Coordinates of C-alpha atoms in Angstrom, one line a residue:
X1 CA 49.6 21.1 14.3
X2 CA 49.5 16.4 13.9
X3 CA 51.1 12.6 13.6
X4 CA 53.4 10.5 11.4
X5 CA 56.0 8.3 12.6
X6 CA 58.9 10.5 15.0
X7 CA 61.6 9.7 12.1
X8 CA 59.6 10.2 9.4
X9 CA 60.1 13.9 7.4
X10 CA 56.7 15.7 6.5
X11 CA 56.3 15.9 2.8
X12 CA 57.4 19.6 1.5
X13 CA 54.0 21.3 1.3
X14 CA 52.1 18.1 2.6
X15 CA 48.3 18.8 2.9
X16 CA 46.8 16.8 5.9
X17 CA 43.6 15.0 4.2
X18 CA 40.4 16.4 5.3
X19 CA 38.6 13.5 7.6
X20 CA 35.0 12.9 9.3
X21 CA 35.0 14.9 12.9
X22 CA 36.4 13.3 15.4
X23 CA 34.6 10.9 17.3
X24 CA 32.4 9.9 13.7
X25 CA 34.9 7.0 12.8
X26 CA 37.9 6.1 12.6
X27 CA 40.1 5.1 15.4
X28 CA 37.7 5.8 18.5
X29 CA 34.9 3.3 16.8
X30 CA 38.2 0.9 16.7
X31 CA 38.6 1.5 19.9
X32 CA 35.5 1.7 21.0
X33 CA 34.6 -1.8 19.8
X34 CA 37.7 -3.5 21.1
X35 CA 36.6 -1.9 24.8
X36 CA 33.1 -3.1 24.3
X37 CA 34.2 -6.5 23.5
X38 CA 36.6 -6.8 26.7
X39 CA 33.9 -4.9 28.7
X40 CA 31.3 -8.2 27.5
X41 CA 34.0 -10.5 28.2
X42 CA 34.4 -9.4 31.7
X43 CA 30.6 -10.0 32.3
X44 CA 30.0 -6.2 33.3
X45 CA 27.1 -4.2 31.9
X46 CA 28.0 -0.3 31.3
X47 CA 26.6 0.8 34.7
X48 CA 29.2 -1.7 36.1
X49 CA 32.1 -0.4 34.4
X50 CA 31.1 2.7 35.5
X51 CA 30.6 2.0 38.9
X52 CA 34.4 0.5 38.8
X53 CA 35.6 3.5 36.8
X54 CA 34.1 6.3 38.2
X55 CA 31.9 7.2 34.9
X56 CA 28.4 7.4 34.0
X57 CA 26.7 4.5 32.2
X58 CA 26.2 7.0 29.5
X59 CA 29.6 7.9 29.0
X60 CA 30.8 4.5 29.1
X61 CA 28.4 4.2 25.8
X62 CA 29.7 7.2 24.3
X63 CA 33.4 5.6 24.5
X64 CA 32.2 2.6 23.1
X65 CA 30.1 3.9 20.3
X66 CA 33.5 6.0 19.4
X67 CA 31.4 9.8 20.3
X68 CA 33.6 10.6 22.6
X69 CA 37.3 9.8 23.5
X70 CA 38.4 8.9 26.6
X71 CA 41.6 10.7 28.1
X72 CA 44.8 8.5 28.2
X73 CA 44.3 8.4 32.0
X74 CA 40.8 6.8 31.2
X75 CA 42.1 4.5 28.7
X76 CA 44.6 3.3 31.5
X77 CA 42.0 2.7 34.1
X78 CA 39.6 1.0 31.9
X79 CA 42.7 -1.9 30.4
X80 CA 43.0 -2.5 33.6
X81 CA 39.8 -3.2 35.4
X82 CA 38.6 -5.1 31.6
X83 CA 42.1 -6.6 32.2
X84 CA 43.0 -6.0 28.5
X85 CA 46.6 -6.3 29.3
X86 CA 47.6 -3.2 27.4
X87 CA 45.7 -3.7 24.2
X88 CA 43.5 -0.5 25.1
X89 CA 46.9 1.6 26.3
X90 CA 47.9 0.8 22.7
X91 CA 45.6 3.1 21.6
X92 CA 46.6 6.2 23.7
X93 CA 48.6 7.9 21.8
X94 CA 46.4 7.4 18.3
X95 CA 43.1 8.4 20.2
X96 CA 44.6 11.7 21.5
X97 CA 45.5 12.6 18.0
X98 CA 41.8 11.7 17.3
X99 CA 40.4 14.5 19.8
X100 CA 41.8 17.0 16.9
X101 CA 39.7 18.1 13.4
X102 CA 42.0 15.9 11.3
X103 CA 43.6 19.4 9.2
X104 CA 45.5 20.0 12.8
X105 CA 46.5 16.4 13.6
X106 CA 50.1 16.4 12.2
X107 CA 50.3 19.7 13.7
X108 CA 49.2 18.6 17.3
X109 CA 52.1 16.5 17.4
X110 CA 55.1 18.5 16.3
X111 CA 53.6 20.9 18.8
X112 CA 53.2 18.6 22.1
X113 CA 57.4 18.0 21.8
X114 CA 58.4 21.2 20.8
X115 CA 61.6 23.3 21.8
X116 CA 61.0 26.4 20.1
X117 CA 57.4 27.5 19.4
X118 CA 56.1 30.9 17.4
X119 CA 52.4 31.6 16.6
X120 CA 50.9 35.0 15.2
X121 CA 47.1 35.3 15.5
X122 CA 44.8 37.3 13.6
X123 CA 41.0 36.7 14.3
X124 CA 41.1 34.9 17.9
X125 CA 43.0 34.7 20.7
X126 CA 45.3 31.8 20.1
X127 CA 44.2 28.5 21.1
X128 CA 47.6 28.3 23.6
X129 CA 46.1 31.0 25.3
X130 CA 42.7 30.4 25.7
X131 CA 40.6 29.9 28.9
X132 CA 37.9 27.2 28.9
X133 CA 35.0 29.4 28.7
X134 CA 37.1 31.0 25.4
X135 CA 37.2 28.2 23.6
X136 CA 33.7 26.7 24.3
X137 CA 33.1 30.1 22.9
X138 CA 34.6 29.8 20.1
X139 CA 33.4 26.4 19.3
X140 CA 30.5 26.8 20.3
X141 CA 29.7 29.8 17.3
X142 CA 31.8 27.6 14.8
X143 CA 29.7 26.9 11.5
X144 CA 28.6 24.1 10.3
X145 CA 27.1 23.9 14.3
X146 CA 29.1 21.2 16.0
X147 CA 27.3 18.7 18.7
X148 CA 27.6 19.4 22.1
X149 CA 29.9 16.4 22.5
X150 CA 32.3 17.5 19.8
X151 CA 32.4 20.9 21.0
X152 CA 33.0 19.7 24.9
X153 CA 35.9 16.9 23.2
X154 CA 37.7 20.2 21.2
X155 CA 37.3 21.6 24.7
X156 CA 39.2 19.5 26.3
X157 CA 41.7 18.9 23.9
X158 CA 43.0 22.2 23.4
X159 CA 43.2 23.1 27.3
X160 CA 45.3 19.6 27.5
X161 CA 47.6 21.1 25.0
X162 CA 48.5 23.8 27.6
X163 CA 50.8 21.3 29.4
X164 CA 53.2 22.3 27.1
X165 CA 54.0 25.5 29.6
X166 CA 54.4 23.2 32.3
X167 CA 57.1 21.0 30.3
X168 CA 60.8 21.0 31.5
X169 CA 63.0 21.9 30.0
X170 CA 60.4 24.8 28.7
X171 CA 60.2 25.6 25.1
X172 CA 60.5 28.8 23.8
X173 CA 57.1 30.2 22.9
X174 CA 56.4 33.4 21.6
X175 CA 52.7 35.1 20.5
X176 CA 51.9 37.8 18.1
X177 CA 48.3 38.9 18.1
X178 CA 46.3 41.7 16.2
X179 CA 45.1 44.3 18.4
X180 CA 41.8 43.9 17.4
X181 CA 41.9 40.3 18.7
X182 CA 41.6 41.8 22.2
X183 CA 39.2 44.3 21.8
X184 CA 36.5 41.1 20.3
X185 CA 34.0 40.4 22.9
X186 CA 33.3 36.7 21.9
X187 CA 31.3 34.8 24.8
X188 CA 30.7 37.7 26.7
X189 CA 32.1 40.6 29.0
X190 CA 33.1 38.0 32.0
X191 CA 35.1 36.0 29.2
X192 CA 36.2 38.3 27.7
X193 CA 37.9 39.4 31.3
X194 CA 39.3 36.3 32.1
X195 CA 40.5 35.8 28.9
X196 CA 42.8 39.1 29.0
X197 CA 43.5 37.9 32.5
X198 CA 44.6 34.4 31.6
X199 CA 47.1 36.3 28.5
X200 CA 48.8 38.6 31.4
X201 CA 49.3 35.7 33.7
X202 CA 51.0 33.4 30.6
X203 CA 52.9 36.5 29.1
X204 CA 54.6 36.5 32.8
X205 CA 56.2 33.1 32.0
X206 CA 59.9 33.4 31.5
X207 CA 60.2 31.4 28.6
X208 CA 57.1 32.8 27.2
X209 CA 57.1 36.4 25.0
X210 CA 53.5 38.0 24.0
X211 CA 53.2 40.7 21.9
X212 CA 50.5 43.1 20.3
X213 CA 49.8 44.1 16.5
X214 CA 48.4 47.6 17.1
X215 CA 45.5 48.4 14.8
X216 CA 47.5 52.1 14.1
X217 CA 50.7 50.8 13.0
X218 CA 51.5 51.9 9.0
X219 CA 53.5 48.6 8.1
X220 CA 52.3 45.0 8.5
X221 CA 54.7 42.0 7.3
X222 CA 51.8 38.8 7.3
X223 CA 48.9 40.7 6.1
X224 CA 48.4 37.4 4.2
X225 CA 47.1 35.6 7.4
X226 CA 48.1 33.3 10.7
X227 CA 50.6 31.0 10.7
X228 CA 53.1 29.1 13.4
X229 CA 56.5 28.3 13.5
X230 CA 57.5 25.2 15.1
X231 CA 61.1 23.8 15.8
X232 CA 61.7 20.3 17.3
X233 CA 63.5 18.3 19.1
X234 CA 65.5 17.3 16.1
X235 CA 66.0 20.7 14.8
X236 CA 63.9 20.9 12.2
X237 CA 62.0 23.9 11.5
X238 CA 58.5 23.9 10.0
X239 CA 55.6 26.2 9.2
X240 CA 52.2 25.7 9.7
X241 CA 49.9 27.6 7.4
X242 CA 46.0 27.3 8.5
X243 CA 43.2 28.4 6.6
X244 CA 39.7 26.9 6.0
X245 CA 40.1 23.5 4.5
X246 CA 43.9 23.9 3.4
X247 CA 45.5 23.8 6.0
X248 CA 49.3 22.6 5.2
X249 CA 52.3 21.7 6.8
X250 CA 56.0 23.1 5.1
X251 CA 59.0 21.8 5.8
X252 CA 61.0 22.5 2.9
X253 CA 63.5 25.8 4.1
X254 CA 62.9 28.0 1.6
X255 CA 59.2 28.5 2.4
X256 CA 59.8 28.3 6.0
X257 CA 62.8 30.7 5.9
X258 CA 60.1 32.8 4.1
X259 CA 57.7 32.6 7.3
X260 CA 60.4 32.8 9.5
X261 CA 61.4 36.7 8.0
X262 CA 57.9 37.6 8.3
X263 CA 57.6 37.1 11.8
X264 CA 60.8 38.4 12.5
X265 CA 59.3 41.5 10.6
X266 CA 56.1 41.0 12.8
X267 CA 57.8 41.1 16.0
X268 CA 59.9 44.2 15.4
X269 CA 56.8 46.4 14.1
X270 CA 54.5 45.2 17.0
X271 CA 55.0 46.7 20.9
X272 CA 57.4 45.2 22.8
X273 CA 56.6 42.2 25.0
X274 CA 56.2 44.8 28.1
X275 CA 54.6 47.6 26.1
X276 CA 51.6 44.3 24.7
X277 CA 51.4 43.0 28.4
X278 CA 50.6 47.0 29.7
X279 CA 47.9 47.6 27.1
X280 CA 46.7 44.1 28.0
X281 CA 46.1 45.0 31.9
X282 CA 44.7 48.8 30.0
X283 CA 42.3 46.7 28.5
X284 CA 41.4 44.5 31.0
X285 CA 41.2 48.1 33.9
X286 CA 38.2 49.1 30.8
X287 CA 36.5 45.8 30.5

């Protein structure tokens, strides 16, 4: 899901540009140089900063040598003890765009603001949904390896997009999820556990439906793959396709009208949002 201007419309089938990871280049070396030069400028060594901010020297490099990315809370807190009078806040919204691989950027966006959000999942639980130990799981067995710091800065980034079930008013949100996503054991038998536990506890949300794909059922309407519907603010509707290193964006209505009768399909072939969450706790009683 990622991060044009709010007025601007997506190009019909626009294909985000495949980028360095992030934290290589790019805005957080920008950024990362411009805190570096205030940081000088206010006499302080790292340690110092640290010691004012609450972070390791170590970490302080990192942010300055643009490997990892600072939360916007961080950014705050170091403009103002380096008394860059909001040239470092001007990067918070570009830098948490950054904590994304750049094929979800655009998609990150439309995402955070949101009123009406619909994701079907076929080979993981989705990234909505996941606990912490999940997705360091998950990152973590990715291929080519990513480095520790990358994986912990994914980390962090997709549990921060969870905020969007805290957000009032709440978005609709709605999963579908192959059966077989739940049986996976990825991380481990205590992940896997909380996992399932963290799915019932969401799918309890009022504003929030989660259904299973059983493995048995005869008919399937998006045996082509995962995909997520996303309406915003402004009412426009658009699909986001994701698969490995095409990952596009639609926004013309046709295609998404497309989308949008497949998972209409989806929804009525899978169980019912209290059948999924029963065979959830089933699975969970077994695990």
């Amino acid at each position: 899901m990622s991060e044009e201007s709010e007025t601007e419309e997506p190009e019909t089938g626009t294909e985000p540009k495949e980028g360095a990871e992030s934290g290589s280049g790019g805005v957080p070396h920008i950024f990362g140089r411009q805190m570096k030069r205030f940081r000088v400028r206010a006499g302080m060594d790292r340690a110092q900063l640290g010691s004012r901010t609450g972070y390791s020297a170590s970490t302080i490099a990192s942010y300055e040598q643009g490997r990892r990315i600072p939360s916007g809370k961080c950014i705050t807190q170091l403009d103002e003890v380096l008394g860059a009078h909001g040239v470092l806040t001007e990067f918070i919204e570009e830098m948490e765009r950054a904590q994304f691989p750049a094929f979800f950027q655009d998609a990150a966006v439309l995402e955070k603001t949101a009123v009406a959000l619909h994701v079907f999942a076929v080979q993981a639980v989705p990234g909505l949904l996941q606990t912490e130990d999940y997705a360091r799981a998950v990152f973590t067995m990715r291929r080519p390896v990513l480095g520790q710091e990358t994986i912990e800065q994914r980390v962090t980034a997709r549990l921060a997009r969870q905020a969007i079930f805290e957000r009032r008013p709440a978005p609709t949100i709605s999963f579908v999820m192959e059966e077989s996503v739940l049986h996976k054991g990825l991380g481990g038998r205590a992940v896997k556990r909380g996992q399932l536990e963290q799915i019932l506890l969401i799918g309890q949300r009022r504003n929030v439906d989660i259904q299973v794909m059983p493995d048995d059922r005869e008919e399937h309407a998006a045996l082509s793959g995962r995909f997520t519907l996303i309406e915003t603010t402004e009412g426009r509707r658009i699909a986001y396709v994701e698969a490995y290193k095409s990952s596009r964006l639609f926004t013309d209505r046709s295609t998404v009208r497309e989308v949008e009768e497949r998972y209409g399909l989806l929804r009525a072939q899978a169980l019912s949002p209290r059948e999924s969450l029963a065979l959830i706790e089933k699975l969970l009683g077994e695990t």
